[in-house]
mmCIF file of C-alpha atoms in Angstrom:
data_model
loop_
_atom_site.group_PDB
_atom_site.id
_atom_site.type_symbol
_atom_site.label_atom_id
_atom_site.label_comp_id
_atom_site.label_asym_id
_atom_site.label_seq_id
_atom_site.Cartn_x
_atom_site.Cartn_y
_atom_site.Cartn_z
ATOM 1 C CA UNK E 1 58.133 -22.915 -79.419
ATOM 2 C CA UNK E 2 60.300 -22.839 -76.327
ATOM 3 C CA UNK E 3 58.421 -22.698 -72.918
ATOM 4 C CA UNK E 4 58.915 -18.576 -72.100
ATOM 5 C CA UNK E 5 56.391 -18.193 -75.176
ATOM 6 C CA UNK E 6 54.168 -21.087 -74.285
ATOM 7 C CA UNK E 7 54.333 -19.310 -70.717
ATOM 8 C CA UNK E 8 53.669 -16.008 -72.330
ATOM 9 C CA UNK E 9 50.824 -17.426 -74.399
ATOM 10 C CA UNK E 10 48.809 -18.470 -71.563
ATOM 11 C CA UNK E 11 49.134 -15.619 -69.765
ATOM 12 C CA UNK E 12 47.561 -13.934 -73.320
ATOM 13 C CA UNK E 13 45.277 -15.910 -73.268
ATOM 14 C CA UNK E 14 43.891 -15.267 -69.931
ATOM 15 C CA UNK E 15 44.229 -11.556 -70.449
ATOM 16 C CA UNK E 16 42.473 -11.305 -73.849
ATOM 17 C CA UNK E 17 39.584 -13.437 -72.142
ATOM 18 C CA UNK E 18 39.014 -10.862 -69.390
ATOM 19 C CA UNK E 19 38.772 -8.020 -71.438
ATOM 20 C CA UNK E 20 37.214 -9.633 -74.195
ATOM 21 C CA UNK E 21 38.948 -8.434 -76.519
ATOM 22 C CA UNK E 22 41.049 -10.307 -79.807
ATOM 23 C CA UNK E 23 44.291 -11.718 -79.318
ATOM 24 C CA UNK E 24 45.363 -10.125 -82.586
ATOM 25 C CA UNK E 25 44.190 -7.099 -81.889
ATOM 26 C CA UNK E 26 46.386 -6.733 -78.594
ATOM 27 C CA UNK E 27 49.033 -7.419 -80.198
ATOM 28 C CA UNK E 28 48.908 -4.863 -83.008
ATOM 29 C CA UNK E 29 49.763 -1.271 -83.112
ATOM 30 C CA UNK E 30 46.212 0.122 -81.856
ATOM 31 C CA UNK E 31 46.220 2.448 -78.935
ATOM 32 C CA UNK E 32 42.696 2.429 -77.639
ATOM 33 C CA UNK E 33 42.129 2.742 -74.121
ATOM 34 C CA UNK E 34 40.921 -1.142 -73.048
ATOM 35 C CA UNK E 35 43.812 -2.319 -75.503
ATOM 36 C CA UNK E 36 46.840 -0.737 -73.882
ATOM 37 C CA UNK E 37 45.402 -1.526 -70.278
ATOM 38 C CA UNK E 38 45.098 -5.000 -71.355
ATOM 39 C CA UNK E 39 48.675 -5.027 -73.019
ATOM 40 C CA UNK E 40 49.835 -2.767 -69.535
ATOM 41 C CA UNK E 41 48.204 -5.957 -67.510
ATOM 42 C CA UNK E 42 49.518 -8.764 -69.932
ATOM 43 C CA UNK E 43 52.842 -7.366 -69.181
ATOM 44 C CA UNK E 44 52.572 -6.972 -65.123
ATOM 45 C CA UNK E 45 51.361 -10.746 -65.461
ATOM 46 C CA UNK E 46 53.786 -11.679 -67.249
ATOM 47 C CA UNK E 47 56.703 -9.797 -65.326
ATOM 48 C CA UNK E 48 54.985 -11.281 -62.179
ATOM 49 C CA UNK E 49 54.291 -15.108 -63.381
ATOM 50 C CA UNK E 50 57.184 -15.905 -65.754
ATOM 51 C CA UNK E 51 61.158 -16.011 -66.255
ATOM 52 C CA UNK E 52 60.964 -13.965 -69.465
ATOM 53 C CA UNK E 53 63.140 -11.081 -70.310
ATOM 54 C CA UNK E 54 61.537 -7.990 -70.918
ATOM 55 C CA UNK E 55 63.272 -8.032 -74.546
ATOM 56 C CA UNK E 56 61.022 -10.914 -75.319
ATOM 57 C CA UNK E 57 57.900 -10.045 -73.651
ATOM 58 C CA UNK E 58 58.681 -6.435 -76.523
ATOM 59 C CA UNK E 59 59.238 -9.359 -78.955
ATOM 60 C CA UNK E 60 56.272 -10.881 -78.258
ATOM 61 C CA UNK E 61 53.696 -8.043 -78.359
ATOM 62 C CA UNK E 62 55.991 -6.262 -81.209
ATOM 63 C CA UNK E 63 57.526 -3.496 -79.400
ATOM 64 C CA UNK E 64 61.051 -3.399 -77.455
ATOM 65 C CA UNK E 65 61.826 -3.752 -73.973
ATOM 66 C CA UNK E 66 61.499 -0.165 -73.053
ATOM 67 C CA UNK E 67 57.726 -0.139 -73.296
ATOM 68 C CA UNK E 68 57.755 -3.590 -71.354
ATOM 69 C CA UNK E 69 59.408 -1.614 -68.448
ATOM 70 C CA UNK E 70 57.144 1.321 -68.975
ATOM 71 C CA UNK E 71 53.726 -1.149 -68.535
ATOM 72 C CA UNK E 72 54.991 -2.885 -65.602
ATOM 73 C CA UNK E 73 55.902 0.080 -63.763
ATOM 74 C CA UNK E 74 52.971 1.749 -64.488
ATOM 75 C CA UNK E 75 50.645 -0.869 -63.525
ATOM 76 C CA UNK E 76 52.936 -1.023 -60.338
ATOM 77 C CA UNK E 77 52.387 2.954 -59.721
ATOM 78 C CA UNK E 78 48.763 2.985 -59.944
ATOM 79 C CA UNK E 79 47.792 -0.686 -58.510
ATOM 80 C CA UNK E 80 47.308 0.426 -54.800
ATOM 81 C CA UNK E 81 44.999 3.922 -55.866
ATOM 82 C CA UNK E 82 43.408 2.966 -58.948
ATOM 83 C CA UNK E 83 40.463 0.412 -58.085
ATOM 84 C CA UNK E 84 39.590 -0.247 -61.831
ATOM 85 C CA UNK E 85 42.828 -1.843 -62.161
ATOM 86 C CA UNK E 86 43.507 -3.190 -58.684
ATOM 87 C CA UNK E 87 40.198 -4.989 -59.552
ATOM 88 C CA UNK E 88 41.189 -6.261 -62.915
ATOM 89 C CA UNK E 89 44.165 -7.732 -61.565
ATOM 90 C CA UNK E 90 42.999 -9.396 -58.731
ATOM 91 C CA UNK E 91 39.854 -10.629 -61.029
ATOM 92 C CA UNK E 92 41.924 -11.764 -63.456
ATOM 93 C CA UNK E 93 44.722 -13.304 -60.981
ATOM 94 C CA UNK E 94 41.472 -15.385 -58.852
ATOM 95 C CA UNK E 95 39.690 -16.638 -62.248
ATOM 96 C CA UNK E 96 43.454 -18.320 -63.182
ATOM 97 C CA UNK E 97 44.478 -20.157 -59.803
ATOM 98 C CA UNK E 98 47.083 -21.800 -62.465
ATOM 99 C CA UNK E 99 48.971 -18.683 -62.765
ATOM 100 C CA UNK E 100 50.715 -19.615 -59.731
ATOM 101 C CA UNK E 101 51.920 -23.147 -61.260
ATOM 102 C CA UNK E 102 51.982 -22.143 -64.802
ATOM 103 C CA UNK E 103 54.051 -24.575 -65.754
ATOM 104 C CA UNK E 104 51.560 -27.669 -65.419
ATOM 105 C CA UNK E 105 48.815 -26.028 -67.168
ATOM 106 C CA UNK E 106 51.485 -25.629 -70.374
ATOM 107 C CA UNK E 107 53.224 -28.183 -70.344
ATOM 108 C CA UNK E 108 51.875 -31.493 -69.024
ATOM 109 C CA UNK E 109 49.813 -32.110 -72.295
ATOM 110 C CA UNK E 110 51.909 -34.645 -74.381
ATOM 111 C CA UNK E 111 50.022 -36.339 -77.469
ATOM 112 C CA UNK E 112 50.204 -39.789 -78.081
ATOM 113 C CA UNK E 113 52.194 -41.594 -81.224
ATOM 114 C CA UNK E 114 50.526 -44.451 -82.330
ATOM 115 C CA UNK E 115 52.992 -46.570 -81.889
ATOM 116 C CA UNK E 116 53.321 -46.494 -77.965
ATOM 117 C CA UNK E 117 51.271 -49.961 -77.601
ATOM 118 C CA UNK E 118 51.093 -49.600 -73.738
ATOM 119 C CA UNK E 119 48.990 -46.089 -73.826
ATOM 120 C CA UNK E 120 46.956 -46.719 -77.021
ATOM 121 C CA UNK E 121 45.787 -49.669 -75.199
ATOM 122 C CA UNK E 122 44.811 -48.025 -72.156
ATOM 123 C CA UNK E 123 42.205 -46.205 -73.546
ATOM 124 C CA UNK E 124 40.144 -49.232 -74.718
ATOM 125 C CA UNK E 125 36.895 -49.029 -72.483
ATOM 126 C CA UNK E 126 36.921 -44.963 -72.654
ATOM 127 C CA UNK E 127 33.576 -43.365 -73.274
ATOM 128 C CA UNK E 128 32.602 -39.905 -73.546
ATOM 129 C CA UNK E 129 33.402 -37.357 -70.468
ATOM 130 C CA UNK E 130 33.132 -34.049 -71.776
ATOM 131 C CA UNK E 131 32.600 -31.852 -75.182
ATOM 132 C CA UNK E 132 34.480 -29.544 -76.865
ATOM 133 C CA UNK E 133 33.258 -26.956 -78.429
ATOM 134 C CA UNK E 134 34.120 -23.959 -81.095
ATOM 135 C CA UNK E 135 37.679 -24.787 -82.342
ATOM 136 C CA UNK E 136 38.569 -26.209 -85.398
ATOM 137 C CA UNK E 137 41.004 -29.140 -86.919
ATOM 138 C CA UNK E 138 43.220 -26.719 -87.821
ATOM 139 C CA UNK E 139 43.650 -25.270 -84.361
ATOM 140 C CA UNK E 140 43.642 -28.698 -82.842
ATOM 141 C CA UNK E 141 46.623 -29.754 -85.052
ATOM 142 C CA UNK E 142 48.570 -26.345 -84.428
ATOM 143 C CA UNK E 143 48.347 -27.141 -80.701
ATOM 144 C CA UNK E 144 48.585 -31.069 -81.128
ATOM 145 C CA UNK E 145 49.873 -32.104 -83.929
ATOM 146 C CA UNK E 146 48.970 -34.963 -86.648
ATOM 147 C CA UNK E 147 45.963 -37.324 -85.000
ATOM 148 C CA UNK E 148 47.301 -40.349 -83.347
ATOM 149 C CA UNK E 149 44.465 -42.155 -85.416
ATOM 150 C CA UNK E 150 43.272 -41.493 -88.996
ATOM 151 C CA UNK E 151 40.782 -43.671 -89.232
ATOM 152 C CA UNK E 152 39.780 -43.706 -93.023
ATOM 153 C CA UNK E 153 36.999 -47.194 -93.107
ATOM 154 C CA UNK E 154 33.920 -46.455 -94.728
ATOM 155 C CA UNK E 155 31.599 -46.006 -91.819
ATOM 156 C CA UNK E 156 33.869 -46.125 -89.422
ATOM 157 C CA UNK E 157 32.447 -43.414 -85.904
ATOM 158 C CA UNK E 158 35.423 -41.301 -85.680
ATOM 159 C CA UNK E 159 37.518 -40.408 -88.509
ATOM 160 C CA UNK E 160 40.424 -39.229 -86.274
ATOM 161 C CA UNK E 161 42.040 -39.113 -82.944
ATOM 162 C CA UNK E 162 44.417 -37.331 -80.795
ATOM 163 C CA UNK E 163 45.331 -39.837 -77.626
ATOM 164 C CA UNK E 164 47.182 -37.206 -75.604
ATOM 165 C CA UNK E 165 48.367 -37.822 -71.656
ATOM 166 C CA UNK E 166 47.878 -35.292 -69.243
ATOM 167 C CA UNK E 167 49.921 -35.563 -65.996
ATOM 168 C CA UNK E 168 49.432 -39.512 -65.074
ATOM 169 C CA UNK E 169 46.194 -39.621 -66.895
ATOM 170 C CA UNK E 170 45.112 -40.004 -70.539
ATOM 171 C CA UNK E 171 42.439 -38.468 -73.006
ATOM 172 C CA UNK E 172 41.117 -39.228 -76.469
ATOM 173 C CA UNK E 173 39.835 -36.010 -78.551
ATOM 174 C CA UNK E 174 37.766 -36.969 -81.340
ATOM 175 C CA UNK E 175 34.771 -36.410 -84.025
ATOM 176 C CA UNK E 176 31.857 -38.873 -83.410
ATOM 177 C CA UNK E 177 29.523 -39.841 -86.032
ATOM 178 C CA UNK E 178 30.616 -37.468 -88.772
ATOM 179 C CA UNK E 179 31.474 -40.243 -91.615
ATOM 180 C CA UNK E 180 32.997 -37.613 -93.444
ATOM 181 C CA UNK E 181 36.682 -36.545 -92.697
ATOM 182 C CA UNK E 182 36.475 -33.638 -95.311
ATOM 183 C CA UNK E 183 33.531 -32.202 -93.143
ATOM 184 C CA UNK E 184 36.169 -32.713 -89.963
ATOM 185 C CA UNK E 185 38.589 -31.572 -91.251
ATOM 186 C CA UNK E 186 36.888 -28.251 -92.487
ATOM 187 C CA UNK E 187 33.856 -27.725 -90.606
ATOM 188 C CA UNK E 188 33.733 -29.416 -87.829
ATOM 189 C CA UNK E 189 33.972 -27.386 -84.186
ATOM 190 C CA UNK E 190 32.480 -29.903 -81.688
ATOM 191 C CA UNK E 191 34.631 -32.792 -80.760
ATOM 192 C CA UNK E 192 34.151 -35.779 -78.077
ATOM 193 C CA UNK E 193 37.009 -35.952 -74.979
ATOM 194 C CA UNK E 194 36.913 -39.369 -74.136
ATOM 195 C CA UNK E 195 38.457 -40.921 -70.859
ATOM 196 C CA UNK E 196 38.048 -42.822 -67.807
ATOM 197 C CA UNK E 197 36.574 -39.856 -65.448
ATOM 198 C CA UNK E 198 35.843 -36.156 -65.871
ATOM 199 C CA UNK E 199 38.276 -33.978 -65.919
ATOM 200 C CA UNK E 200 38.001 -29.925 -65.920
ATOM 201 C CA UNK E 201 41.529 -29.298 -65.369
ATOM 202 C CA UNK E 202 42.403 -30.651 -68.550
ATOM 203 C CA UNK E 203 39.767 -29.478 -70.661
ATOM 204 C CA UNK E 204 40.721 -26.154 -68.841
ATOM 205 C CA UNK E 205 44.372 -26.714 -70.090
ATOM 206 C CA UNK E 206 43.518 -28.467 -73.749
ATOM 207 C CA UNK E 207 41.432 -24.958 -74.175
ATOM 208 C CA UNK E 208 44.381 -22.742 -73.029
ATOM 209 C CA UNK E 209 47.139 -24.861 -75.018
ATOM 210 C CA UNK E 210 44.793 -24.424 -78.565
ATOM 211 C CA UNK E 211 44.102 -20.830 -78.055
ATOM 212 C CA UNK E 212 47.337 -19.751 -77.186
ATOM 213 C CA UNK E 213 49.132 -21.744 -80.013
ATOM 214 C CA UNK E 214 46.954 -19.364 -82.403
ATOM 215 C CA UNK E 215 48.574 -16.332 -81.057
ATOM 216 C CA UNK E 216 52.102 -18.028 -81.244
ATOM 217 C CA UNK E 217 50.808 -18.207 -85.166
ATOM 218 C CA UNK E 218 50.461 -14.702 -85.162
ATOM 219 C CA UNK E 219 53.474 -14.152 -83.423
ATOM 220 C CA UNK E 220 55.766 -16.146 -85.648
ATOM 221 C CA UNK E 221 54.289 -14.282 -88.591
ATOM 222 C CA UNK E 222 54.684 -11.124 -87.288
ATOM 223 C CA UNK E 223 58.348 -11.392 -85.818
#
């Protein structure tokens, strides 16, 4: 996934959590009011916040670069009249200060391979800083990839972990107490973030980065 989608994905993903409304379901043919303001907005953002091309924002939300032109200059015509949408903007544009540096929230989370001695040490004397909560292994591994740790002893805490570095620091993401890595690996949605100090920004990013590699799912599929 090159980093115009990734960028693109975020901005989705910020969207779609505004209106409250399904990533999927943005992206599809449907015509409802809230939907096409939301795909109108996604595509101001994105004009305004990225280097993409207006043929691959169409790409992305499965329609071609004239209706990309269309959304932006509509939002443009009726930004400074229409207070609904001047305030949906703005709302959306203060609850995301990282729109303005997209780039770190995308792309400064790097997991860990096993075999880099110097990191996988640096986590010994981590505990527990935060929780994550309602995503699966599945989505974890789409926006991760394969655990740095399988950890497969009988009765061993954790039966995997991703150690993934985030700027200049480092994080552990992992099940606790589950003894079962069939039951993480299909059922489990809570997982421990384990470090040396709380961190928002990167549970902020690790949320964005899993959610918006589901839509690049859906995208792929869809192409």
């Amino acid at each position: 996934m090159n980093r115009e989608v990734k960028a693109l994905d975020a901005i989705m993903t910020m969207v779609c959590r505004y209106y409250s409304i399904d990533k999927n379901v943005v992206l599809s043919k449907k015509r409802d009011r809230e939907i096409v303001m939301a795909r109108q907005m996604f595509c101001w953002l994105s004009r305004r916040y990225t280097r993409s091309t207006f043929k691959l924002m169409g790409e992305y939300i499965n329609r071609n670069h004239a209706t990309v032109i269309h959304s932006v200059q509509k939002v443009e015509d009726l930004i400074d009249f229409d207070r609904e949408l001047r305030y949906d903007r703005d709302t959306i544009v203060d609850m995301n200060p990282q729109l303005n540096n997209i780039n770190s929230l995308i792309y400064n989370i790097e997991t860990v391979d096993c075999e880099d001695k110097e990191v996988v040490k640096s986590i010994y004397g981590f505990g527990q800083v935060d929780t994550l909560r309602g995503f699966l292994y599945d989505e974890l591994f789409r926006a991760l990839g394969h655990p740095t740790h399988l950890f497969c002893e009988q009765g061993h805490k954790a039966t995997c972990e991703w150690i993934v570095k985030f700027g200049d620091k480092v994080f552990t993401i992992y099940d606790w107490k589950t003894y079962d890595s069939h039951f993480t690996k299909n059922y489990l949605s809570t997982w421990s973030i384990g470090g040396a100090s709380l961190s928002m920004d990167f549970k902020d990013a690790l949320t964005n980065l899993i959610e918006a590699s589901s839509v690049s799912i859906f995208f792929q599929q869809n192409k």
